[in-house]
PDB file of C-alpha atoms in Angstrom:
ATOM      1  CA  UNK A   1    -288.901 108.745  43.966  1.00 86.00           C
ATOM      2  CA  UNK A   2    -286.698 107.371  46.470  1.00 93.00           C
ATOM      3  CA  UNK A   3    -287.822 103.443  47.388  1.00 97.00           C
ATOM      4  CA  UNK A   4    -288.035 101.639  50.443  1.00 97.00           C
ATOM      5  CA  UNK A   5    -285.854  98.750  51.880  1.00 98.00           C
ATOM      6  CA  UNK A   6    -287.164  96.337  54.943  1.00 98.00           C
ATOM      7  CA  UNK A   7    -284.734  93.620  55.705  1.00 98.00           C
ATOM      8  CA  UNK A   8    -285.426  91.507  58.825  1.00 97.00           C
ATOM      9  CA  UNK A   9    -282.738  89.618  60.933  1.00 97.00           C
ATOM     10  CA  UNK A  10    -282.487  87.211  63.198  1.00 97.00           C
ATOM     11  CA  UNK A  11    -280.008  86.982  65.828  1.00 96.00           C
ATOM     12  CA  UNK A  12    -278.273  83.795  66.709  1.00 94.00           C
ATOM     13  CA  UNK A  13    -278.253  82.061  70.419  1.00 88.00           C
ATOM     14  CA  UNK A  14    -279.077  84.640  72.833  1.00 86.00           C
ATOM     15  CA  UNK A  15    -276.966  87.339  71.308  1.00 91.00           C
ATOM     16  CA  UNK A  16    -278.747  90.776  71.035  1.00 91.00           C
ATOM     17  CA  UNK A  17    -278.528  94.327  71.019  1.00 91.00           C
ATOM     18  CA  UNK A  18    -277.471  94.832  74.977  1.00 92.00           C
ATOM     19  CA  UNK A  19    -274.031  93.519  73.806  1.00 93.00           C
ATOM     20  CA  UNK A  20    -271.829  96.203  73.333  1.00 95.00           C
ATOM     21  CA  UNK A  21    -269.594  94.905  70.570  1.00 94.00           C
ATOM     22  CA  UNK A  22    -272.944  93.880  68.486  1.00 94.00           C
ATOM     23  CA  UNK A  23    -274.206  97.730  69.395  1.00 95.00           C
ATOM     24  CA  UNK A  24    -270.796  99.199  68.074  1.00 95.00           C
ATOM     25  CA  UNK A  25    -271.297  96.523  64.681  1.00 95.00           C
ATOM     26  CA  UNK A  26    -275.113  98.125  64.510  1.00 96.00           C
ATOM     27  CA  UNK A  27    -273.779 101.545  64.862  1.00 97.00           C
ATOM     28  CA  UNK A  28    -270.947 101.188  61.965  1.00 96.00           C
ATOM     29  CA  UNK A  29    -274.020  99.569  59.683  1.00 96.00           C
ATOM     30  CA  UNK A  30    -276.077 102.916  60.317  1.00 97.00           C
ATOM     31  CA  UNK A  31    -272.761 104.966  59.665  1.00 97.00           C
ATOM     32  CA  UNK A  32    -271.676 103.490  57.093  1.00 97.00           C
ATOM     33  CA  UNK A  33    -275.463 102.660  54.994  1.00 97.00           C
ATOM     34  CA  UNK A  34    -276.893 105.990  55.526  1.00 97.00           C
ATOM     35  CA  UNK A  35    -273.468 107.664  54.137  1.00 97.00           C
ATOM     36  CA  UNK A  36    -273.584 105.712  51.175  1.00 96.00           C
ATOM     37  CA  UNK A  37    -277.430 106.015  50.842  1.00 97.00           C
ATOM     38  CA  UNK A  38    -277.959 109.120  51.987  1.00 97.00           C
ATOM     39  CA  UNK A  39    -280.645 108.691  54.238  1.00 98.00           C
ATOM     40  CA  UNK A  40    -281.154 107.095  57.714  1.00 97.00           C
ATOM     41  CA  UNK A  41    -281.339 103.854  58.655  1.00 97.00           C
ATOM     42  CA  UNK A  42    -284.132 103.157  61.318  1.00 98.00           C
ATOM     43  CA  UNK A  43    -283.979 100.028  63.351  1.00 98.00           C
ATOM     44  CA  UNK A  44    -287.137  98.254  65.162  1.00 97.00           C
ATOM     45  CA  UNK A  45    -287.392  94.874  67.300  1.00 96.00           C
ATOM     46  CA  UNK A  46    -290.896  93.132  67.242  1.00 93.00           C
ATOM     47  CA  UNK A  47    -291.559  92.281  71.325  1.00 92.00           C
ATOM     48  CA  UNK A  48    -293.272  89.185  70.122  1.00 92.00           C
ATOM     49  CA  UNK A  49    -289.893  87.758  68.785  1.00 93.00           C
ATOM     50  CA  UNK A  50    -287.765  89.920  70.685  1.00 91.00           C
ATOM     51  CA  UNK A  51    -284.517  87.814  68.885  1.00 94.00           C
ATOM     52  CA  UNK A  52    -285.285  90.149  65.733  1.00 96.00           C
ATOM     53  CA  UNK A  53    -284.348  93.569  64.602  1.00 97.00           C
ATOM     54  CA  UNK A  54    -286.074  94.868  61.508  1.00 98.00           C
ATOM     55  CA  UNK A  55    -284.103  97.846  59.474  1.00 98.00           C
ATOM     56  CA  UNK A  56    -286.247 100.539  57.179  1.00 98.00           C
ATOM     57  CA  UNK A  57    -283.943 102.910  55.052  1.00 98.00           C
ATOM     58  CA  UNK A  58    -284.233 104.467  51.901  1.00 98.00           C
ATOM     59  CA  UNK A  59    -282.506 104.049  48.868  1.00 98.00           C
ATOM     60  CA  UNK A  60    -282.347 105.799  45.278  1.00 98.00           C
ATOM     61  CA  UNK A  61    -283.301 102.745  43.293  1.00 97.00           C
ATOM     62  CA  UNK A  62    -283.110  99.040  43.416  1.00 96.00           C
ATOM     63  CA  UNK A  63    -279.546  99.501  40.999  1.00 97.00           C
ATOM     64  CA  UNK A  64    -278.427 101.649  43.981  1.00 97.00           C
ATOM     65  CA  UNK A  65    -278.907  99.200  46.842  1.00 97.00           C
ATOM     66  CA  UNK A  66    -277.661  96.384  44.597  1.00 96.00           C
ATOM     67  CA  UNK A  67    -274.444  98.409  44.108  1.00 97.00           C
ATOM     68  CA  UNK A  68    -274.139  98.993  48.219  1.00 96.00           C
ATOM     69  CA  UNK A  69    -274.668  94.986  48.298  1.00 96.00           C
ATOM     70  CA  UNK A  70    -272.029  93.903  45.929  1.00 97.00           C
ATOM     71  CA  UNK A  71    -269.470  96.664  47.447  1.00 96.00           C
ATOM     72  CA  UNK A  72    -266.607  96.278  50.350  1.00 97.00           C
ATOM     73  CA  UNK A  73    -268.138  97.837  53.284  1.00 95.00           C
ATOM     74  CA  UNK A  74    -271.005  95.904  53.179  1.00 96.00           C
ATOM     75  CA  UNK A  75    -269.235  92.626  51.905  1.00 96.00           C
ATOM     76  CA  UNK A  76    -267.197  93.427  55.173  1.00 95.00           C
ATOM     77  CA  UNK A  77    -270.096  93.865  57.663  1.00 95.00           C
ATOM     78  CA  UNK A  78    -271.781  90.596  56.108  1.00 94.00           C
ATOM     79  CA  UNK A  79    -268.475  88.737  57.335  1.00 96.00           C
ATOM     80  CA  UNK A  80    -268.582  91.023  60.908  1.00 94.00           C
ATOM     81  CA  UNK A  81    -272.078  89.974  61.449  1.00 95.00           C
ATOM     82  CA  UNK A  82    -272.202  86.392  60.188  1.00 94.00           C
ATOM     83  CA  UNK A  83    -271.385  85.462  63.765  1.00 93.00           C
ATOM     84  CA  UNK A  84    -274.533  86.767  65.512  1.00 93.00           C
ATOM     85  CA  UNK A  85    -277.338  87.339  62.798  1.00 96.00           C
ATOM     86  CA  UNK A  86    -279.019  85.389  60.564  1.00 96.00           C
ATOM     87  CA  UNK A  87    -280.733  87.226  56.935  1.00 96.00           C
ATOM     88  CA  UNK A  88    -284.589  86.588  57.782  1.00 96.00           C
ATOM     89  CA  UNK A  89    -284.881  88.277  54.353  1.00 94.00           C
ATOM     90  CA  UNK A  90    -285.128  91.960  52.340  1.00 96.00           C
ATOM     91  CA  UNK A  91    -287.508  93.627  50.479  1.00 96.00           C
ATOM     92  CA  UNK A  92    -287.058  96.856  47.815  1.00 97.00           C
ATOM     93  CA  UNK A  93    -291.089  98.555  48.025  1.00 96.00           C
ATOM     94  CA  UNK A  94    -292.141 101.356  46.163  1.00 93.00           C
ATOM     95  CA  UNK A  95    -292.958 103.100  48.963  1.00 94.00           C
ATOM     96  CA  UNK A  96    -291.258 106.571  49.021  1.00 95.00           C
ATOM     97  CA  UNK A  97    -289.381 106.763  51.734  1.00 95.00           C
ATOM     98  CA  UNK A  98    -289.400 110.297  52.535  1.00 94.00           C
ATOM     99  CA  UNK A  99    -293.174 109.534  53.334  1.00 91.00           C
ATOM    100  CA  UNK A 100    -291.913 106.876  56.273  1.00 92.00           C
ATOM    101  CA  UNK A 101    -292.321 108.912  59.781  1.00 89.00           C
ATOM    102  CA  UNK A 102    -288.587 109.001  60.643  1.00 92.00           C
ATOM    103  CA  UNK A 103    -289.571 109.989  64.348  1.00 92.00           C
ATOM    104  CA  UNK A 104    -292.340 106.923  65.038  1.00 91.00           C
ATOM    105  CA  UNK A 105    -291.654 105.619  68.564  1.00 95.00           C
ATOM    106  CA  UNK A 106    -293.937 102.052  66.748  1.00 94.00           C
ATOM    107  CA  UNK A 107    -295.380 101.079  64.143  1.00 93.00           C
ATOM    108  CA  UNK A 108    -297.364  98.011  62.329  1.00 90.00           C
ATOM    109  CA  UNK A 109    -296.120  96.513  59.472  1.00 92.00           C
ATOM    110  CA  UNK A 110    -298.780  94.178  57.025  1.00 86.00           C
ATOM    111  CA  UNK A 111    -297.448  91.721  55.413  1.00 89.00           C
ATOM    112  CA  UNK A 112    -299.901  90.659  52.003  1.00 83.00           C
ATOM    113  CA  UNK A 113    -299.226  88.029  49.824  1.00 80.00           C
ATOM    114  CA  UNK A 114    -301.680  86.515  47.288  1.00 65.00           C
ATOM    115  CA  UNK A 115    -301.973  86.421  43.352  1.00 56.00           C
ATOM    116  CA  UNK A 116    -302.115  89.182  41.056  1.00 49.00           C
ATOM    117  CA  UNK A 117    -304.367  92.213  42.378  1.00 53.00           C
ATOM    118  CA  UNK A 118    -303.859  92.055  45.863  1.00 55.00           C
ATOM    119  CA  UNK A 119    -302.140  95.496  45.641  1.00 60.00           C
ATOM    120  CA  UNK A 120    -305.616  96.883  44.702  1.00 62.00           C
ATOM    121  CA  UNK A 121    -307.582  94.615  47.480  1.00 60.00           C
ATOM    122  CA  UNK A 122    -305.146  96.058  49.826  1.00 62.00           C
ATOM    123  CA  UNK A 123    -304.981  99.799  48.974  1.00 62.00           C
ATOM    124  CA  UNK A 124    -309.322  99.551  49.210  1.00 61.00           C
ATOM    125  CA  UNK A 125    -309.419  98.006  52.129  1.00 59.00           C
ATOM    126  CA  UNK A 126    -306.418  99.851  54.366  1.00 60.00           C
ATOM    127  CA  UNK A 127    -308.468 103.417  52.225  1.00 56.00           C
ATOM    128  CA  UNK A 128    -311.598 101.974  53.999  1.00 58.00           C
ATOM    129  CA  UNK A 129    -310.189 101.004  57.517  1.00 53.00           C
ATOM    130  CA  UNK A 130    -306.639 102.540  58.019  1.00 57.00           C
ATOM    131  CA  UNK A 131    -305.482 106.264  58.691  1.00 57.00           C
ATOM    132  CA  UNK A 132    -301.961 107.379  57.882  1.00 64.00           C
ATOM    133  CA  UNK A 133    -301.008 103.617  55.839  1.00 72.00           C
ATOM    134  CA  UNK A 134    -297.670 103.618  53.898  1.00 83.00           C
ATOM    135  CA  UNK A 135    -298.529 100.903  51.282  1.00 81.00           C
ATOM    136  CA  UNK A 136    -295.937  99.766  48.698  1.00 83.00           C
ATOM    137  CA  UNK A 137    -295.535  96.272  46.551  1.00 84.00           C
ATOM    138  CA  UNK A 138    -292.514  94.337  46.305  1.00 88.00           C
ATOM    139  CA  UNK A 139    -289.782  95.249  43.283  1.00 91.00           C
ATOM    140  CA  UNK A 140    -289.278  91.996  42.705  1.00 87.00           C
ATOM    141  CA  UNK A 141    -290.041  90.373  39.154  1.00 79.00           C
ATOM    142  CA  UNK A 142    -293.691  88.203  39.315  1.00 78.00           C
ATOM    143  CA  UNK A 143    -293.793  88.843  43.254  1.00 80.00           C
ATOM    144  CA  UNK A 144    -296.776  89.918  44.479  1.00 77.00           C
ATOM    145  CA  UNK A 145    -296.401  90.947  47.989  1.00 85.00           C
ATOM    146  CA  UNK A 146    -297.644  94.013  49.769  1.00 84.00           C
ATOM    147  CA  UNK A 147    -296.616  95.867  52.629  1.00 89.00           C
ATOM    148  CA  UNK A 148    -298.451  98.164  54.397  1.00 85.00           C
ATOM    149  CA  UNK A 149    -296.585 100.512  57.852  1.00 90.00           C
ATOM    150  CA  UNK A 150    -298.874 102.157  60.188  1.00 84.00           C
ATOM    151  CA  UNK A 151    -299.844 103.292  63.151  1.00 81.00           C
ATOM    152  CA  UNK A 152    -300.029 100.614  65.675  1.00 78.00           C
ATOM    153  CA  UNK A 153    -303.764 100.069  66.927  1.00 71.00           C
ATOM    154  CA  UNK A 154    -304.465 101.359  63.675  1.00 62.00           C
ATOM    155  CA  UNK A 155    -305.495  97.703  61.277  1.00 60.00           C
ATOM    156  CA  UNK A 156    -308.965  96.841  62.883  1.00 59.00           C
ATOM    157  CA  UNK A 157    -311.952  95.981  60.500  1.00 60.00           C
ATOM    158  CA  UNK A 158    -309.658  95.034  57.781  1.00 64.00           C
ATOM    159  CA  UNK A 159    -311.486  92.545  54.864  1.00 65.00           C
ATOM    160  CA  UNK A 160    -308.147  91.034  53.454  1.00 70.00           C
ATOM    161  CA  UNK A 161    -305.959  88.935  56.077  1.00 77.00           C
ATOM    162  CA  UNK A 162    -302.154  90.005  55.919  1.00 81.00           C
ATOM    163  CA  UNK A 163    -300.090  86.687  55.963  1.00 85.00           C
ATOM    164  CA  UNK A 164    -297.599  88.496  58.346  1.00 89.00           C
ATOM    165  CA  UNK A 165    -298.622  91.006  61.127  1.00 88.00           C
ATOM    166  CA  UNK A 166    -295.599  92.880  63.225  1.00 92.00           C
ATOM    167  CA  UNK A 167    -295.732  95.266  65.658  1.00 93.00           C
ATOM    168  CA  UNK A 168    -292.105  96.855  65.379  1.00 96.00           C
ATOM    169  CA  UNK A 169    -290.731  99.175  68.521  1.00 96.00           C
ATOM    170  CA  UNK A 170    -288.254 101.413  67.229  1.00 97.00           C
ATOM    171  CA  UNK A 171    -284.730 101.193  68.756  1.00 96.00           C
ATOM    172  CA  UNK A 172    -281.863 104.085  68.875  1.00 94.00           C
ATOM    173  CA  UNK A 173    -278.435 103.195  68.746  1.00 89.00           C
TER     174      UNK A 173
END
């Protein structure tokens, strides 16, 4: 099963998509990612902090991503985009990504995080309240986070409060 990485920037001073070298950086990422991935790479800004851009792709296994990390084209768009981004931070979920609607105009993403169990909480209480909920925990060793993407209008009447609520607009380069 293909996993699921969400990485949030942050761009620096005013700088920002409508800039057309930044646009032709963004475009070389998607190029260049979804070749060595093999799927696509789907970009989102949240309008209530319209300075970040949020990127959902797919990816084969953690081992895979780590390998695009560590290897030149990436280690040569980290140095491109130092300039005008800042890492908010990245997440591997095991949420298959074929399951992510690749055509969504919005969604929300959930942000959980809480002790051990909060996966379960979550999954009962999205199952009671939520239609059509991607929800996937964090990879990471002793990390506890959940994520849940939706539909947006779609988290009312939820029992567990997520620690992070976006509503993401989806953005074609």
């Amino acid at each position: 099963m293909p996993i699921t990485e969400f990485a949030s920037l942050q761009f620096k001073a005013s700088r920002g998509l409508s800039e057309p070298d930044i646009l032709a950086r963004f475009q070389k990422l998607s190029a260049w990612q979804s070749e060595c991935s093999g799927y696509p790479l789907l970009f989102f800004t949240n309008p209530k902090a319209p300075s970040e851009i949020h990127l959902i792709t797919g990816w084969e296994s953690v081992e895979a991503h780590e390998t695009w990390i560590m290897g030149e084209r990436n280690q040569e768009l980290l140095r491109v985009f130092m300039p005008f981004i800042n890492i908010l931070g990245m997440v591997h979920l095991d949420i298959d990504f074929e399951r992510i609607p690749k055509d969504a105009e919005s969604m929300t993403c959930l942000k959980f995080e809480e002790g051990e169990g909060v996966e379960g909480q979550v999954a009962r209480a999205i199952a009671e309240h939520v239609r059509c909920a991607e929800i996937g925990q964090n990879l990471q060793d002793d990390c506890h986070e959940v994520y849940v993407f939706t539909q947006p209008g779609n988290t009312t009447g939820l029992d567990v409060e997520p620690t992070d609520h976006m509503e993401l607009q989806r953005v074609h380069l």
